Amino acid sequence: QGWTFDADGSLHLSGKGNNILTREEFGDFDLWFEYRISDKGNSGIKYRVAKYGNQWLGLEYQIQDDAAFPKMAAEHYTASVYDLFDTSSPILQRNYKDPAAWGVGRVIVQRHRIRHWMNGNLIIDEQDDSARFAEAIQNSKFRGQENFGRNQQGRLMLTDHGSEVWYRNVYIRRLDGKPLVP
């Protein structure tokens, strides 16, 4: 509900709908996608999604109109790992495009390594088995969710946060058992 395909083939959430959750679970993967977000919009793609009580939770590649939220915590900016990491290093910079243009996101999860790209720039490069990762979870809204983000497989989810969002050219490649991606 709320999701449609536009004439150009893009998947479009145009109002209140529901999250789209894959039936399959993914372990190691390479996810590439194009996205557009509405003015003042907020959405994202979650991965390693699992059921926690009555909720489906997972790590999230955040997508939002960052310029509309200048006082928001940096861990909520586009390409962050929502509520956990803004960037993995001060030298990693976001590459913003015109808000009306399509952005390009990429997520690679392989073994314990998690990486997010935004428009070709690496933003996140973290290890889910590190002390830094454990500390980020303890300082987030996900503390208390046992093993949150450390499950080695889960579903993918296109989120409905009540904002208009578009996706196109979404590709996923399983990396289970494959050599490490540089």
PDB file of N, CA and C in Angstrom, residues 56-157:
ATOM      1  N   TRP A  56      10.291  -5.128  13.425  1.00  0.00           N
ATOM      2  CA  TRP A  56      11.325  -5.550  12.502  1.00  0.00           C
ATOM      3  C   TRP A  56      12.393  -4.474  12.545  1.00  0.00           C
ATOM      4  N   LEU A  57      13.589  -4.828  13.000  1.00  0.00           N
ATOM      5  CA  LEU A  57      14.684  -3.867  13.134  1.00  0.00           C
ATOM      6  C   LEU A  57      15.903  -4.358  12.382  1.00  0.00           C
ATOM      7  N   GLY A  58      16.702  -3.412  11.936  1.00  0.00           N
ATOM      8  CA  GLY A  58      17.954  -3.738  11.276  1.00  0.00           C
ATOM      9  C   GLY A  58      18.816  -2.502  11.145  1.00  0.00           C
ATOM     10  N   LEU A  59      20.038  -2.710  10.703  1.00  0.00           N
ATOM     11  CA  LEU A  59      20.914  -1.591  10.401  1.00  0.00           C
ATOM     12  C   LEU A  59      20.307  -0.839   9.222  1.00  0.00           C
ATOM     13  N   GLU A  60      20.518   0.478   9.177  1.00  0.00           N
ATOM     14  CA  GLU A  60      19.846   1.271   8.148  1.00  0.00           C
ATOM     15  C   GLU A  60      20.803   2.212   7.443  1.00  0.00           C
ATOM     16  N   TYR A  61      20.761   2.167   6.103  1.00  0.00           N
ATOM     17  CA  TYR A  61      21.372   3.188   5.264  1.00  0.00           C
ATOM     18  C   TYR A  61      20.359   4.320   5.236  1.00  0.00           C
ATOM     19  N   GLN A  62      20.644   5.387   5.952  1.00  0.00           N
ATOM     20  CA  GLN A  62      19.709   6.502   6.084  1.00  0.00           C
ATOM     21  C   GLN A  62      19.634   7.298   4.782  1.00  0.00           C
ATOM     22  N   ILE A  63      18.438   7.703   4.416  1.00  0.00           N
ATOM     23  CA  ILE A  63      18.201   8.583   3.273  1.00  0.00           C
ATOM     24  C   ILE A  63      17.280   9.691   3.754  1.00  0.00           C
ATOM     25  N   GLN A  64      17.747  10.933   3.658  1.00  0.00           N
ATOM     26  CA  GLN A  64      16.894  12.053   4.057  1.00  0.00           C
ATOM     27  C   GLN A  64      17.350  13.328   3.371  1.00  0.00           C
ATOM     28  N   ASP A  65      16.536  14.342   3.445  1.00  0.00           N
ATOM     29  CA  ASP A  65      16.884  15.681   2.972  1.00  0.00           C
ATOM     30  C   ASP A  65      17.686  16.343   4.094  1.00  0.00           C
ATOM     31  N   ASP A  66      19.003  16.097   4.111  1.00  0.00           N
ATOM     32  CA  ASP A  66      19.848  16.570   5.212  1.00  0.00           C
ATOM     33  C   ASP A  66      19.755  18.078   5.427  1.00  0.00           C
ATOM     34  N   ALA A  67      19.646  18.851   4.347  1.00  0.00           N
ATOM     35  CA  ALA A  67      19.594  20.315   4.458  1.00  0.00           C
ATOM     36  C   ALA A  67      18.370  20.776   5.254  1.00  0.00           C
ATOM     37  N   ALA A  68      17.322  19.994   5.273  1.00  0.00           N
ATOM     38  CA  ALA A  68      16.097  20.367   5.990  1.00  0.00           C
ATOM     39  C   ALA A  68      16.192  20.116   7.491  1.00  0.00           C
ATOM     40  N   PHE A  69      17.251  19.432   7.927  1.00  0.00           N
ATOM     41  CA  PHE A  69      17.389  19.074   9.339  1.00  0.00           C
ATOM     42  C   PHE A  69      18.770  19.481   9.874  1.00  0.00           C
ATOM     43  N   PRO A  70      19.086  20.775   9.863  1.00  0.00           N
ATOM     44  CA  PRO A  70      20.435  21.208  10.254  1.00  0.00           C
ATOM     45  C   PRO A  70      20.789  20.922  11.713  1.00  0.00           C
ATOM     46  N   LYS A  71      19.818  20.730  12.574  1.00  0.00           N
ATOM     47  CA  LYS A  71      20.103  20.472  13.994  1.00  0.00           C
ATOM     48  C   LYS A  71      20.070  18.988  14.344  1.00  0.00           C
ATOM     49  N   MET A  72      19.833  18.147  13.344  1.00  0.00           N
ATOM     50  CA  MET A  72      19.749  16.716  13.596  1.00  0.00           C
ATOM     51  C   MET A  72      21.140  16.145  13.857  1.00  0.00           C
ATOM     52  N   ALA A  73      21.211  15.116  14.684  1.00  0.00           N
ATOM     53  CA  ALA A  73      22.475  14.444  14.958  1.00  0.00           C
ATOM     54  C   ALA A  73      23.064  13.912  13.658  1.00  0.00           C
ATOM     55  N   ALA A  74      24.373  14.008  13.539  1.00  0.00           N
ATOM     56  CA  ALA A  74      25.063  13.579  12.311  1.00  0.00           C
ATOM     57  C   ALA A  74      24.845  12.099  12.008  1.00  0.00           C
ATOM     58  N   GLU A  75      24.562  11.283  13.030  1.00  0.00           N
ATOM     59  CA  GLU A  75      24.311   9.851  12.818  1.00  0.00           C
ATOM     60  C   GLU A  75      22.991   9.596  12.092  1.00  0.00           C
ATOM     61  N   HIS A  76      22.299  10.662  11.725  1.00  0.00           N
ATOM     62  CA  HIS A  76      21.044  10.529  10.999  1.00  0.00           C
ATOM     63  C   HIS A  76      21.160  11.071   9.575  1.00  0.00           C
ATOM     64  N   TYR A  77      22.337  11.517   9.172  1.00  0.00           N
ATOM     65  CA  TYR A  77      22.539  12.041   7.815  1.00  0.00           C
ATOM     66  C   TYR A  77      22.495  10.912   6.786  1.00  0.00           C
ATOM     67  N   THR A  78      22.252  11.291   5.546  1.00  0.00           N
ATOM     68  CA  THR A  78      22.232  10.326   4.453  1.00  0.00           C
ATOM     69  C   THR A  78      23.544   9.553   4.404  1.00  0.00           C
ATOM     70  N   ALA A  79      23.429   8.261   4.209  1.00  0.00           N
ATOM     71  CA  ALA A  79      24.534   7.296   4.111  1.00  0.00           C
ATOM     72  C   ALA A  79      25.106   6.905   5.458  1.00  0.00           C
ATOM     73  N   SER A  80      24.599   7.465   6.549  1.00  0.00           N
ATOM     74  CA  SER A  80      25.049   7.015   7.868  1.00  0.00           C
ATOM     75  C   SER A  80      24.482   5.630   8.144  1.00  0.00           C
ATOM     76  N   VAL A  81      25.030   4.965   9.157  1.00  0.00           N
ATOM     77  CA  VAL A  81      24.357   3.799   9.725  1.00  0.00           C
ATOM     78  C   VAL A  81      23.473   4.421  10.797  1.00  0.00           C
ATOM     79  N   TYR A  82      22.189   4.495  10.510  1.00  0.00           N
ATOM     80  CA  TYR A  82      21.257   5.277  11.318  1.00  0.00           C
ATOM     81  C   TYR A  82      21.458   5.064  12.815  1.00  0.00           C
ATOM     82  N   ASP A  83      21.646   6.170  13.508  1.00  0.00           N
ATOM     83  CA  ASP A  83      21.768   6.264  14.962  1.00  0.00           C
ATOM     84  C   ASP A  83      23.040   5.625  15.513  1.00  0.00           C
ATOM     85  N   LEU A  84      23.924   5.120  14.626  1.00  0.00           N
ATOM     86  CA  LEU A  84      25.162   4.499  15.101  1.00  0.00           C
ATOM     87  C   LEU A  84      26.403   5.265  14.651  1.00  0.00           C
ATOM     88  N   PHE A  85      26.541   5.483  13.346  1.00  0.00           N
ATOM     89  CA  PHE A  85      27.756   6.105  12.811  1.00  0.00           C
ATOM     90  C   PHE A  85      27.409   7.171  11.769  1.00  0.00           C
ATOM     91  N   ASP A  86      28.071   8.323  11.889  1.00  0.00           N
ATOM     92  CA  ASP A  86      27.975   9.389  10.894  1.00  0.00           C
ATOM     93  C   ASP A  86      28.931   9.081   9.751  1.00  0.00           C
ATOM     94  N   THR A  87      30.212   9.025  10.040  1.00  0.00           N
ATOM     95  CA  THR A  87      31.242   8.605   9.101  1.00  0.00           C
ATOM     96  C   THR A  87      32.223   7.756   9.898  1.00  0.00           C
ATOM     97  N   SER A  88      33.045   7.029   9.199  1.00  0.00           N
ATOM     98  CA  SER A  88      34.034   6.200   9.880  1.00  0.00           C
ATOM     99  C   SER A  88      35.354   6.931  10.083  1.00  0.00           C
ATOM    100  N   SER A  89      35.478   8.103   9.497  1.00  0.00           N
ATOM    101  CA  SER A  89      36.717   8.873   9.611  1.00  0.00           C
ATOM    102  C   SER A  89      36.407  10.325   9.250  1.00  0.00           C
ATOM    103  N   PRO A  90      37.095  11.278   9.863  1.00  0.00           N
ATOM    104  CA  PRO A  90      36.852  12.687   9.520  1.00  0.00           C
ATOM    105  C   PRO A  90      37.191  13.020   8.067  1.00  0.00           C
ATOM    106  N   ILE A  91      38.010  12.186   7.413  1.00  0.00           N
ATOM    107  CA  ILE A  91      38.361  12.488   6.019  1.00  0.00           C
ATOM    108  C   ILE A  91      37.306  12.002   5.034  1.00  0.00           C
ATOM    109  N   LEU A  92      36.357  11.187   5.480  1.00  0.00           N
ATOM    110  CA  LEU A  92      35.299  10.688   4.596  1.00  0.00           C
ATOM    111  C   LEU A  92      34.200  11.741   4.488  1.00  0.00           C
ATOM    112  N   GLN A  93      33.897  12.154   3.283  1.00  0.00           N
ATOM    113  CA  GLN A  93      32.957  13.252   3.053  1.00  0.00           C
ATOM    114  C   GLN A  93      31.801  12.810   2.165  1.00  0.00           C
ATOM    115  N   ARG A  94      30.636  13.340   2.474  1.00  0.00           N
ATOM    116  CA  ARG A  94      29.473  13.098   1.629  1.00  0.00           C
ATOM    117  C   ARG A  94      29.600  13.898   0.340  1.00  0.00           C
ATOM    118  N   ASN A  95      29.071  13.359  -0.728  1.00  0.00           N
ATOM    119  CA  ASN A  95      29.080  14.007  -2.031  1.00  0.00           C
ATOM    120  C   ASN A  95      27.627  14.287  -2.394  1.00  0.00           C
ATOM    121  N   TYR A  96      27.131  15.472  -2.003  1.00  0.00           N
ATOM    122  CA  TYR A  96      25.733  15.805  -2.255  1.00  0.00           C
ATOM    123  C   TYR A  96      25.529  16.217  -3.706  1.00  0.00           C
ATOM    124  N   LYS A  97      24.389  15.816  -4.252  1.00  0.00           N
ATOM    125  CA  LYS A  97      23.970  16.250  -5.573  1.00  0.00           C
ATOM    126  C   LYS A  97      22.786  17.182  -5.392  1.00  0.00           C
ATOM    127  N   ASP A  98      22.365  17.796  -6.457  1.00  0.00           N
ATOM    128  CA  ASP A  98      21.160  18.609  -6.448  1.00  0.00           C
ATOM    129  C   ASP A  98      20.031  17.753  -5.871  1.00  0.00           C
ATOM    130  N   PRO A  99      19.255  18.288  -4.925  1.00  0.00           N
ATOM    131  CA  PRO A  99      18.199  17.469  -4.292  1.00  0.00           C
ATOM    132  C   PRO A  99      17.211  16.836  -5.271  1.00  0.00           C
ATOM    133  N   ALA A 100      17.026  17.452  -6.441  1.00  0.00           N
ATOM    134  CA  ALA A 100      16.097  16.887  -7.418  1.00  0.00           C
ATOM    135  C   ALA A 100      16.744  15.766  -8.231  1.00  0.00           C
ATOM    136  N   ALA A 101      18.072  15.634  -8.150  1.00  0.00           N
ATOM    137  CA  ALA A 101      18.790  14.612  -8.919  1.00  0.00           C
ATOM    138  C   ALA A 101      18.750  13.278  -8.181  1.00  0.00           C
ATOM    139  N   TRP A 102      18.995  12.214  -8.913  1.00  0.00           N
ATOM    140  CA  TRP A 102      19.071  10.889  -8.321  1.00  0.00           C
ATOM    141  C   TRP A 102      20.413  10.733  -7.617  1.00  0.00           C
ATOM    142  N   GLY A 103      20.385  10.264  -6.392  1.00  0.00           N
ATOM    143  CA  GLY A 103      21.599   9.904  -5.675  1.00  0.00           C
ATOM    144  C   GLY A 103      21.883   8.428  -5.882  1.00  0.00           C
ATOM    145  N   VAL A 104      23.123   8.029  -5.633  1.00  0.00           N
ATOM    146  CA  VAL A 104      23.513   6.634  -5.772  1.00  0.00           C
ATOM    147  C   VAL A 104      24.027   6.148  -4.419  1.00  0.00           C
ATOM    148  N   GLY A 105      23.436   5.073  -3.933  1.00  0.00           N
ATOM    149  CA  GLY A 105      23.861   4.459  -2.680  1.00  0.00           C
ATOM    150  C   GLY A 105      24.406   3.070  -2.925  1.00  0.00           C
ATOM    151  N   ARG A 106      25.283   2.659  -2.033  1.00  0.00           N
ATOM    152  CA  ARG A 106      25.813   1.298  -2.102  1.00  0.00           C
ATOM    153  C   ARG A 106      26.096   0.831  -0.691  1.00  0.00           C
ATOM    154  N   VAL A 107      25.766  -0.416  -0.427  1.00  0.00           N
ATOM    155  CA  VAL A 107      26.052  -1.059   0.857  1.00  0.00           C
ATOM    156  C   VAL A 107      26.723  -2.389   0.540  1.00  0.00           C
ATOM    157  N   ILE A 108      27.893  -2.597   1.136  1.00  0.00           N
ATOM    158  CA  ILE A 108      28.532  -3.912   1.054  1.00  0.00           C
ATOM    159  C   ILE A 108      28.686  -4.424   2.475  1.00  0.00           C
ATOM    160  N   VAL A 109      28.144  -5.609   2.713  1.00  0.00           N
ATOM    161  CA  VAL A 109      28.290  -6.304   3.985  1.00  0.00           C
ATOM    162  C   VAL A 109      28.984  -7.614   3.658  1.00  0.00           C
ATOM    163  N   GLN A 110      30.172  -7.783   4.217  1.00  0.00           N
ATOM    164  CA  GLN A 110      30.914  -9.011   3.950  1.00  0.00           C
ATOM    165  C   GLN A 110      31.702  -9.395   5.191  1.00  0.00           C
ATOM    166  N   ARG A 111      31.413 -10.593   5.634  1.00  0.00           N
ATOM    167  CA  ARG A 111      31.933 -11.109   6.893  1.00  0.00           C
ATOM    168  C   ARG A 111      31.526 -10.122   7.982  1.00  0.00           C
ATOM    169  N   HIS A 112      32.433  -9.505   8.655  1.00  0.00           N
ATOM    170  CA  HIS A 112      32.054  -8.557   9.710  1.00  0.00           C
ATOM    171  C   HIS A 112      32.206  -7.107   9.277  1.00  0.00           C
ATOM    172  N   ARG A 113      32.511  -6.880   8.010  1.00  0.00           N
ATOM    173  CA  ARG A 113      32.771  -5.533   7.519  1.00  0.00           C
ATOM    174  C   ARG A 113      31.524  -4.942   6.861  1.00  0.00           C
ATOM    175  N   ILE A 114      31.201  -3.687   7.241  1.00  0.00           N
ATOM    176  CA  ILE A 114      30.027  -2.976   6.742  1.00  0.00           C
ATOM    177  C   ILE A 114      30.503  -1.671   6.106  1.00  0.00           C
ATOM    178  N   ARG A 115      30.122  -1.472   4.829  1.00  0.00           N
ATOM    179  CA  ARG A 115      30.529  -0.241   4.140  1.00  0.00           C
ATOM    180  C   ARG A 115      29.327   0.402   3.447  1.00  0.00           C
ATOM    181  N   HIS A 116      29.260   1.735   3.540  1.00  0.00           N
ATOM    182  CA  HIS A 116      28.241   2.533   2.868  1.00  0.00           C
ATOM    183  C   HIS A 116      28.934   3.551   1.962  1.00  0.00           C
ATOM    184  N   TRP A 117      28.416   3.708   0.739  1.00  0.00           N
ATOM    185  CA  TRP A 117      28.873   4.745  -0.175  1.00  0.00           C
ATOM    186  C   TRP A 117      27.722   5.686  -0.487  1.00  0.00           C
ATOM    187  N   MET A 118      28.061   6.935  -0.764  1.00  0.00           N
ATOM    188  CA  MET A 118      27.093   7.934  -1.232  1.00  0.00           C
ATOM    189  C   MET A 118      27.696   8.624  -2.449  1.00  0.00           C
ATOM    190  N   ASN A 119      27.050   8.470  -3.590  1.00  0.00           N
ATOM    191  CA  ASN A 119      27.505   9.093  -4.835  1.00  0.00           C
ATOM    192  C   ASN A 119      28.989   8.863  -5.090  1.00  0.00           C
ATOM    193  N   GLY A 120      29.422   7.621  -4.874  1.00  0.00           N
ATOM    194  CA  GLY A 120      30.793   7.231  -5.153  1.00  0.00           C
ATOM    195  C   GLY A 120      31.786   7.439  -4.029  1.00  0.00           C
ATOM    196  N   ASN A 121      31.396   8.125  -2.959  1.00  0.00           N
ATOM    197  CA  ASN A 121      32.298   8.365  -1.836  1.00  0.00           C
ATOM    198  C   ASN A 121      32.027   7.379  -0.705  1.00  0.00           C
ATOM    199  N   LEU A 122      33.077   6.728  -0.229  1.00  0.00           N
ATOM    200  CA  LEU A 122      32.956   5.841   0.930  1.00  0.00           C
ATOM    201  C   LEU A 122      32.691   6.691   2.164  1.00  0.00           C
ATOM    202  N   ILE A 123      31.651   6.374   2.903  1.00  0.00           N
ATOM    203  CA  ILE A 123      31.267   7.122   4.097  1.00  0.00           C
ATOM    204  C   ILE A 123      31.475   6.275   5.353  1.00  0.00           C
ATOM    205  N   ILE A 124      31.065   5.029   5.292  1.00  0.00           N
ATOM    206  CA  ILE A 124      31.119   4.112   6.435  1.00  0.00           C
ATOM    207  C   ILE A 124      32.003   2.929   6.088  1.00  0.00           C
ATOM    208  N   ASP A 125      32.899   2.579   7.010  1.00  0.00           N
ATOM    209  CA  ASP A 125      33.709   1.368   6.903  1.00  0.00           C
ATOM    210  C   ASP A 125      33.928   0.887   8.330  1.00  0.00           C
ATOM    211  N   GLU A 126      33.077  -0.013   8.788  1.00  0.00           N
ATOM    212  CA  GLU A 126      33.067  -0.450  10.184  1.00  0.00           C
ATOM    213  C   GLU A 126      33.088  -1.967  10.266  1.00  0.00           C
ATOM    214  N   GLN A 127      33.513  -2.459  11.399  1.00  0.00           N
ATOM    215  CA  GLN A 127      33.515  -3.894  11.715  1.00  0.00           C
ATOM    216  C   GLN A 127      32.452  -4.136  12.789  1.00  0.00           C
ATOM    217  N   ASP A 128      31.513  -5.043  12.525  1.00  0.00           N
ATOM    218  CA  ASP A 128      30.448  -5.299  13.506  1.00  0.00           C
ATOM    219  C   ASP A 128      30.917  -6.092  14.712  1.00  0.00           C
ATOM    220  N   ASP A 129      32.142  -6.588  14.690  1.00  0.00           N
ATOM    221  CA  ASP A 129      32.686  -7.322  15.834  1.00  0.00           C
ATOM    222  C   ASP A 129      33.702  -6.493  16.619  1.00  0.00           C
ATOM    223  N   SER A 130      33.681  -5.172  16.431  1.00  0.00           N
ATOM    224  CA  SER A 130      34.642  -4.289  17.108  1.00  0.00           C
ATOM    225  C   SER A 130      34.051  -3.681  18.381  1.00  0.00           C
ATOM    226  N   ALA A 131      34.924  -3.227  19.249  1.00  0.00           N
ATOM    227  CA  ALA A 131      34.500  -2.514  20.462  1.00  0.00           C
ATOM    228  C   ALA A 131      33.787  -1.216  20.075  1.00  0.00           C
ATOM    229  N   ARG A 132      34.243  -0.567  19.014  1.00  0.00           N
ATOM    230  CA  ARG A 132      33.620   0.687  18.550  1.00  0.00           C
ATOM    231  C   ARG A 132      32.150   0.439  18.165  1.00  0.00           C
ATOM    232  N   PHE A 133      31.884  -0.669  17.485  1.00  0.00           N
ATOM    233  CA  PHE A 133      30.525  -1.012  17.079  1.00  0.00           C
ATOM    234  C   PHE A 133      29.662  -1.278  18.315  1.00  0.00           C
ATOM    235  N   ALA A 134      30.182  -2.050  19.252  1.00  0.00           N
ATOM    236  CA  ALA A 134      29.438  -2.356  20.490  1.00  0.00           C
ATOM    237  C   ALA A 134      29.122  -1.079  21.261  1.00  0.00           C
ATOM    238  N   GLU A 135      30.079  -0.168  21.322  1.00  0.00           N
ATOM    239  CA  GLU A 135      29.860   1.102  22.027  1.00  0.00           C
ATOM    240  C   GLU A 135      28.800   1.947  21.321  1.00  0.00           C
ATOM    241  N   ALA A 136      28.823   1.968  19.989  1.00  0.00           N
ATOM    242  CA  ALA A 136      27.823   2.731  19.236  1.00  0.00           C
ATOM    243  C   ALA A 136      26.413   2.207  19.513  1.00  0.00           C
ATOM    244  N   ILE A 137      26.272   0.896  19.587  1.00  0.00           N
ATOM    245  CA  ILE A 137      24.952   0.328  19.884  1.00  0.00           C
ATOM    246  C   ILE A 137      24.513   0.701  21.297  1.00  0.00           C
ATOM    247  N   GLN A 138      25.423   0.640  22.253  1.00  0.00           N
ATOM    248  CA  GLN A 138      25.081   0.983  23.636  1.00  0.00           C
ATOM    249  C   GLN A 138      24.694   2.452  23.777  1.00  0.00           C
ATOM    250  N   ASN A 139      25.166   3.309  22.879  1.00  0.00           N
ATOM    251  CA  ASN A 139      24.844   4.738  22.916  1.00  0.00           C
ATOM    252  C   ASN A 139      23.696   5.093  21.978  1.00  0.00           C
ATOM    253  N   SER A 140      22.988   4.100  21.466  1.00  0.00           N
ATOM    254  CA  SER A 140      21.909   4.336  20.504  1.00  0.00           C
ATOM    255  C   SER A 140      20.558   3.918  21.079  1.00  0.00           C
ATOM    256  N   LYS A 141      19.539   4.146  20.298  1.00  0.00           N
ATOM    257  CA  LYS A 141      18.199   3.717  20.704  1.00  0.00           C
ATOM    258  C   LYS A 141      18.040   2.201  20.642  1.00  0.00           C
ATOM    259  N   PHE A 142      19.038   1.503  20.091  1.00  0.00           N
ATOM    260  CA  PHE A 142      18.964   0.051  19.951  1.00  0.00           C
ATOM    261  C   PHE A 142      19.568  -0.709  21.120  1.00  0.00           C
ATOM    262  N   ARG A 143      20.121   0.001  22.105  1.00  0.00           N
ATOM    263  CA  ARG A 143      20.657  -0.697  23.284  1.00  0.00           C
ATOM    264  C   ARG A 143      19.510  -1.496  23.896  1.00  0.00           C
ATOM    265  N   GLY A 144      19.809  -2.613  24.393  1.00  0.00           N
ATOM    266  CA  GLY A 144      18.769  -3.470  24.958  1.00  0.00           C
ATOM    267  C   GLY A 144      18.197  -4.459  23.951  1.00  0.00           C
ATOM    268  N   GLN A 145      18.487  -4.274  22.665  1.00  0.00           N
ATOM    269  CA  GLN A 145      18.053  -5.232  21.634  1.00  0.00           C
ATOM    270  C   GLN A 145      19.205  -6.223  21.458  1.00  0.00           C
ATOM    271  N   GLU A 146      19.076  -7.377  22.053  1.00  0.00           N
ATOM    272  CA  GLU A 146      20.163  -8.352  22.086  1.00  0.00           C
ATOM    273  C   GLU A 146      20.687  -8.688  20.686  1.00  0.00           C
ATOM    274  N   ASN A 147      21.992  -8.567  20.525  1.00  0.00           N
ATOM    275  CA  ASN A 147      22.698  -8.860  19.269  1.00  0.00           C
ATOM    276  C   ASN A 147      22.276  -7.985  18.097  1.00  0.00           C
ATOM    277  N   PHE A 148      21.691  -6.827  18.370  1.00  0.00           N
ATOM    278  CA  PHE A 148      21.271  -5.945  17.283  1.00  0.00           C
ATOM    279  C   PHE A 148      22.458  -5.643  16.366  1.00  0.00           C
ATOM    280  N   GLY A 149      22.243  -5.807  15.055  1.00  0.00           N
ATOM    281  CA  GLY A 149      23.248  -5.488  14.057  1.00  0.00           C
ATOM    282  C   GLY A 149      24.374  -6.491  13.930  1.00  0.00           C
ATOM    283  N   ARG A 150      24.413  -7.459  14.800  1.00  0.00           N
ATOM    284  CA  ARG A 150      25.488  -8.451  14.759  1.00  0.00           C
ATOM    285  C   ARG A 150      25.024  -9.773  14.164  1.00  0.00           C
ATOM    286  N   ASN A 151      23.723  -9.895  13.905  1.00  0.00           N
ATOM    287  CA  ASN A 151      23.242 -11.101  13.225  1.00  0.00           C
ATOM    288  C   ASN A 151      23.888 -11.132  11.836  1.00  0.00           C
ATOM    289  N   GLN A 152      24.303 -12.292  11.415  1.00  0.00           N
ATOM    290  CA  GLN A 152      25.060 -12.412  10.173  1.00  0.00           C
ATOM    291  C   GLN A 152      24.190 -12.550   8.928  1.00  0.00           C
ATOM    292  N   GLN A 153      22.884 -12.548   9.115  1.00  0.00           N
ATOM    293  CA  GLN A 153      21.976 -12.495   7.971  1.00  0.00           C
ATOM    294  C   GLN A 153      20.639 -11.950   8.425  1.00  0.00           C
ATOM    295  N   GLY A 154      19.872 -11.505   7.468  1.00  0.00           N
ATOM    296  CA  GLY A 154      18.556 -10.952   7.749  1.00  0.00           C
ATOM    297  C   GLY A 154      17.920 -10.474   6.463  1.00  0.00           C
ATOM    298  N   ARG A 155      16.754  -9.934   6.591  1.00  0.00           N
ATOM    299  CA  ARG A 155      16.004  -9.443   5.435  1.00  0.00           C
ATOM    300  C   ARG A 155      16.440  -8.022   5.083  1.00  0.00           C
ATOM    301  N   LEU A 156      16.015  -7.567   3.924  1.00  0.00           N
ATOM    302  CA  LEU A 156      16.170  -6.177   3.506  1.00  0.00           C
ATOM    303  C   LEU A 156      14.810  -5.507   3.620  1.00  0.00           C
ATOM    304  N   MET A 157      14.812  -4.205   3.897  1.00  0.00           N
ATOM    305  CA  MET A 157      13.552  -3.486   4.056  1.00  0.00           C
ATOM    306  C   MET A 157      13.662  -2.086   3.456  1.00  0.00           C
TER     307      MET A 157
END
